[in-house]
Amino acid sequence: MSLVFLEKKGGIATVSLNRPDKRNAMSFALLRELIAVARRIQQDKSIRVVILTGAGSAFSAGIDLKDLNNPKNSLMAAWELLKPGQSLFQKAFLIWQDLPVPVIAALHGYCFGAGMQLALAADVRVSTPDCQLSIMESRWGLVPDMGLTQTLRGLVPLDVAKELTLTGRVFSGSEGQRLGLVTHLDAEPLVKAQQLAAELLNRSPDALLAGKRVLHAMNHQPKRALRLEKLWQLKLILGQNSKLARQRDKDQSVEFKPRQYR
């Protein structure tokens, strides 16, 4: 059985964590499948938007501690932390931030620890008001190490990031929105995510990519951001979909070409 299920429909890819009996706790095998599915999406230009969700009663209750404590996996985890470059844990989450398409996370039930770090890697988060969220690693004597320094940056002030990370406290989706971690509240987050995804299908796939790249640079590479604005604008003007976007604004039957850039 696949631990990460990918469904494509009309340009929208829905990626579901598929361990409902474990509240989608993330095993090492699931992390590897997350990377494999994201790589498939990177290569598939027919995919225009991604929705991340969890099967069953939760988005994800976090890392599978039983799996992590397996002696064989403990040794592998130590190697992942020692080797140069991104670890398996960082790659499985940051790859979603790097995708050339918008990523929307639909959150319900529990969104703890590793689940929270995956949600933060999305571009937009839709949550039920009563979803339980937590950057929980401090409870287990650990530090968040799945790219949190990249995905949390800019979403909340530093003191709020420290408070949430150091206490590991649980907070609701409603509080998450007030803090700036949740974009939209909805009783049916997957339905809301699908509505947002459908809205994004009306935009040029290259413009969506460019906007994502430029805004990411604004937060992470501010010295390059102005230069990237110019570079991406030039690429869009020279590309096919910019002209089609202007035509589509008057005639909704006009179809975009597949994404031209990466």
Coordinates of C-alpha atoms in Angstrom, one line a residue:
M1 CA 0.0 0.0 0.0
S2 CA 1.3 3.4 -0.9
L3 CA 2.0 5.6 2.1
V4 CA 1.6 8.8 0.0
F5 CA -1.3 8.7 -2.5
L6 CA -1.2 11.0 -5.6
E7 CA -4.4 11.8 -7.5
K8 CA -4.4 14.1 -10.6
K9 CA -7.5 15.8 -11.9
G10 CA -7.7 18.7 -14.3
G11 CA -4.3 20.2 -13.5
I12 CA -4.7 19.7 -9.7
A13 CA -2.6 17.1 -7.9
T14 CA -3.9 16.0 -4.5
V15 CA -1.2 14.4 -2.4
S16 CA -2.6 12.5 0.6
L17 CA -0.6 11.1 3.5
N18 CA -1.9 7.6 3.7
R19 CA -1.4 6.0 7.2
P20 CA -4.9 6.8 8.6
D21 CA -4.5 4.1 11.3
K22 CA -1.4 5.9 12.6
R23 CA -2.9 9.4 12.2
N24 CA -0.5 9.7 9.3
A25 CA 2.6 9.6 11.6
M26 CA 5.6 9.9 9.4
S27 CA 7.8 6.9 9.1
F28 CA 11.1 6.8 7.2
A29 CA 9.4 5.0 4.4
L30 CA 6.7 7.7 4.2
L31 CA 9.4 10.4 4.1
R32 CA 11.0 8.7 1.1
E33 CA 7.7 8.5 -0.7
L34 CA 7.1 12.2 -0.1
I35 CA 10.3 12.9 -1.9
A36 CA 9.5 10.5 -4.8
V37 CA 6.0 12.0 -5.3
A38 CA 7.3 15.5 -5.2
R39 CA 9.9 14.6 -7.9
R40 CA 7.2 13.2 -10.1
I41 CA 5.2 16.4 -9.7
Q42 CA 8.3 18.5 -10.6
Q43 CA 8.6 16.6 -13.9
D44 CA 4.9 16.7 -14.8
K45 CA 4.0 20.0 -16.5
S46 CA 0.4 19.1 -16.6
I47 CA 0.2 19.7 -12.9
R48 CA -0.6 23.3 -12.1
V49 CA -1.5 23.2 -8.3
V50 CA -0.8 20.8 -5.5
I51 CA -3.0 20.1 -2.5
L52 CA -1.4 18.4 0.5
T53 CA -3.8 16.6 2.9
G54 CA -4.0 13.6 5.2
A55 CA -6.3 10.6 5.0
G56 CA -8.6 9.8 8.0
S57 CA -8.9 11.8 11.1
A58 CA -5.7 13.9 11.0
F59 CA -3.3 15.7 8.7
S60 CA -0.4 14.2 10.6
A61 CA 0.4 13.5 14.2
G62 CA 4.1 14.0 13.6
I63 CA 7.1 11.7 13.3
D64 CA 6.6 8.0 14.0
L65 CA 8.6 7.7 17.2
K66 CA 8.5 3.9 17.2
D67 CA 10.0 3.9 13.7
L68 CA 12.6 6.5 14.7
N69 CA 13.6 4.5 17.8
N70 CA 14.3 1.4 15.7
P71 CA 18.1 0.8 16.1
K72 CA 18.6 0.5 12.3
N73 CA 16.7 3.7 11.7
S74 CA 18.5 5.5 14.6
L75 CA 21.9 4.7 12.9
M76 CA 20.5 6.0 9.5
A77 CA 19.2 9.1 11.2
A78 CA 22.6 9.8 12.7
W79 CA 24.2 9.5 9.3
E80 CA 21.6 11.8 7.7
L81 CA 22.5 14.4 10.4
L82 CA 26.2 14.0 9.8
K83 CA 26.4 14.0 6.0
P84 CA 26.9 17.2 4.0
G85 CA 23.9 18.9 2.4
Q86 CA 20.2 18.4 3.2
S87 CA 19.2 15.5 5.3
L88 CA 16.4 13.1 4.3
F89 CA 14.3 14.9 6.9
Q90 CA 15.0 18.4 5.4
K91 CA 14.6 17.2 1.8
A92 CA 11.2 15.6 2.4
F93 CA 9.8 18.9 3.4
L94 CA 11.8 21.6 1.6
I95 CA 11.1 19.9 -1.7
W96 CA 7.5 21.1 -1.5
Q97 CA 8.6 24.7 -0.9
D98 CA 10.8 24.4 -4.0
L99 CA 8.1 22.9 -6.3
P100 CA 7.4 25.1 -9.4
V101 CA 3.7 25.2 -8.6
P102 CA 1.6 26.5 -5.7
V103 CA 1.2 24.1 -2.8
I104 CA -1.9 24.3 -0.6
A105 CA -2.0 22.4 2.7
A106 CA -5.5 21.3 4.0
L107 CA -5.2 20.8 7.8
H108 CA -7.6 18.9 10.1
G109 CA -7.5 16.9 13.3
Y110 CA -3.8 17.0 14.3
C111 CA -0.9 18.8 12.8
F112 CA 2.0 18.1 15.1
G113 CA 5.8 18.2 14.8
A114 CA 6.8 16.8 11.5
G115 CA 3.2 17.4 10.3
M116 CA 3.5 21.0 11.2
Q117 CA 6.8 21.3 9.4
L118 CA 5.3 19.8 6.2
A119 CA 2.3 22.2 6.5
L120 CA 4.8 25.2 6.8
A121 CA 6.5 24.1 3.6
A122 CA 3.2 24.8 1.7
D123 CA 2.5 28.2 0.2
V124 CA -0.9 28.4 1.7
R125 CA -2.5 26.7 4.7
V126 CA -6.2 26.1 5.1
S127 CA -7.3 24.7 8.5
T128 CA -10.4 23.8 10.5
P129 CA -10.8 26.2 13.4
D130 CA -10.4 23.4 15.9
C131 CA -7.4 21.7 14.2
Q132 CA -4.7 21.1 16.8
L133 CA -1.3 22.4 15.8
S134 CA 2.1 22.3 17.4
I135 CA 5.8 22.6 16.8
M136 CA 6.2 19.8 19.2
E137 CA 9.8 18.6 19.0
S138 CA 10.9 20.1 22.3
R139 CA 8.5 17.8 24.1
W140 CA 10.7 14.9 22.9
G141 CA 14.0 16.6 23.8
L142 CA 14.6 17.5 20.1
V143 CA 14.9 20.5 17.9
P144 CA 12.9 20.9 14.7
D145 CA 15.3 19.8 11.9
M146 CA 13.1 19.5 8.9
G147 CA 13.7 22.8 7.3
L148 CA 11.8 24.9 9.9
T149 CA 14.4 27.7 9.7
Q150 CA 13.5 28.1 6.1
T151 CA 9.7 27.5 6.2
L152 CA 8.8 29.5 9.4
R153 CA 11.0 32.5 8.5
G154 CA 8.9 35.5 7.8
L155 CA 5.6 34.0 8.8
V156 CA 5.7 35.1 12.4
P157 CA 7.9 37.5 14.5
L158 CA 11.1 35.9 15.9
D159 CA 9.8 36.0 19.5
V160 CA 6.6 34.1 18.5
A161 CA 8.6 31.5 16.6
K162 CA 10.8 31.0 19.7
E163 CA 7.8 30.8 22.0
L164 CA 6.0 28.2 19.9
T165 CA 9.2 26.2 19.3
L166 CA 10.6 26.2 22.8
T167 CA 7.3 25.5 24.6
G168 CA 6.0 23.0 22.0
R169 CA 2.5 24.0 23.1
V170 CA -0.6 23.0 21.2
F171 CA -2.8 25.7 19.7
S172 CA -5.9 25.8 17.5
G173 CA -6.3 26.6 13.9
S174 CA -8.1 29.8 14.9
E175 CA -5.1 30.9 17.0
G176 CA -2.8 29.8 14.1
Q177 CA -4.6 32.2 11.8
R178 CA -4.2 35.0 14.4
L179 CA -0.5 34.3 14.6
G180 CA -0.1 34.2 10.8
L181 CA 0.6 30.5 10.4
V182 CA -2.8 29.7 8.9
T183 CA -4.0 31.5 5.8
H184 CA -7.7 30.5 5.8
L185 CA -10.1 28.9 8.3
D186 CA -12.8 26.6 7.0
A187 CA -14.9 23.8 8.4
E188 CA -14.1 21.8 5.2
P189 CA -10.4 22.7 4.5
L190 CA -10.1 20.3 1.6
V191 CA -13.1 21.8 -0.2
K192 CA -11.7 25.3 0.4
A193 CA -8.3 24.2 -0.9
Q194 CA -9.9 22.8 -4.0
Q195 CA -11.7 26.1 -4.6
L196 CA -8.4 28.0 -4.2
A197 CA -6.7 25.5 -6.6
A198 CA -9.5 26.0 -9.2
E199 CA -9.0 29.8 -8.9
L200 CA -5.3 29.4 -9.5
L201 CA -6.0 27.4 -12.7
N202 CA -7.2 30.6 -14.2
R203 CA -3.7 32.1 -14.0
S204 CA -0.7 31.5 -16.2
P205 CA 1.3 28.6 -14.8
D206 CA 4.5 30.5 -15.6
A207 CA 3.2 33.6 -13.7
L208 CA 2.5 31.4 -10.7
L209 CA 6.0 30.0 -10.8
A210 CA 7.5 33.4 -11.2
G211 CA 5.5 34.9 -8.3
K212 CA 6.4 32.0 -6.0
R213 CA 10.1 32.4 -6.9
V214 CA 10.2 36.2 -6.5
L215 CA 8.3 36.2 -3.2
H216 CA 10.6 33.4 -1.8
A217 CA 13.6 35.5 -2.7
M218 CA 12.0 38.5 -1.0
N219 CA 12.1 36.5 2.3
H220 CA 15.2 34.5 1.9
Q221 CA 17.5 36.3 -0.6
P222 CA 16.5 40.0 -0.3
K223 CA 19.6 41.2 -2.1
R224 CA 18.6 39.2 -5.2
A225 CA 14.9 39.9 -5.1
L226 CA 14.9 43.1 -7.2
R227 CA 17.1 41.4 -9.8
L228 CA 14.8 38.4 -9.9
E229 CA 11.7 40.6 -10.4
K230 CA 13.3 41.9 -13.6
L231 CA 14.6 38.5 -14.8
W232 CA 11.3 36.8 -14.3
Q233 CA 9.3 39.6 -15.9
L234 CA 11.6 39.4 -19.0
K235 CA 11.1 35.6 -19.2
L236 CA 7.4 35.9 -18.9
I237 CA 7.2 38.6 -21.5
L238 CA 9.2 36.5 -23.9
G239 CA 7.2 33.4 -23.1
Q240 CA 3.9 32.1 -24.5
N241 CA 1.6 32.2 -21.5
S242 CA 1.8 35.9 -20.8
K243 CA 0.1 36.7 -24.1
L244 CA -2.4 33.9 -23.5
A245 CA -3.2 35.3 -20.1
R246 CA -4.2 38.6 -21.6
Q247 CA -6.4 36.8 -24.2
R248 CA -7.9 34.6 -21.5
D249 CA -8.9 37.7 -19.5
K250 CA -11.4 38.5 -22.3
D251 CA -12.2 34.9 -23.4
Q252 CA -12.2 32.2 -20.7
S253 CA -12.1 29.5 -23.4
V254 CA -8.4 30.3 -24.2
E255 CA -6.2 27.6 -22.8
F256 CA -2.7 28.0 -21.4
K257 CA 0.3 26.2 -22.7
P258 CA 2.1 23.8 -20.3
R259 CA 4.5 25.6 -17.9
Q260 CA 7.5 26.8 -19.9
Y261 CA 10.0 27.5 -17.1
R262 CA 11.2 25.6 -14.1

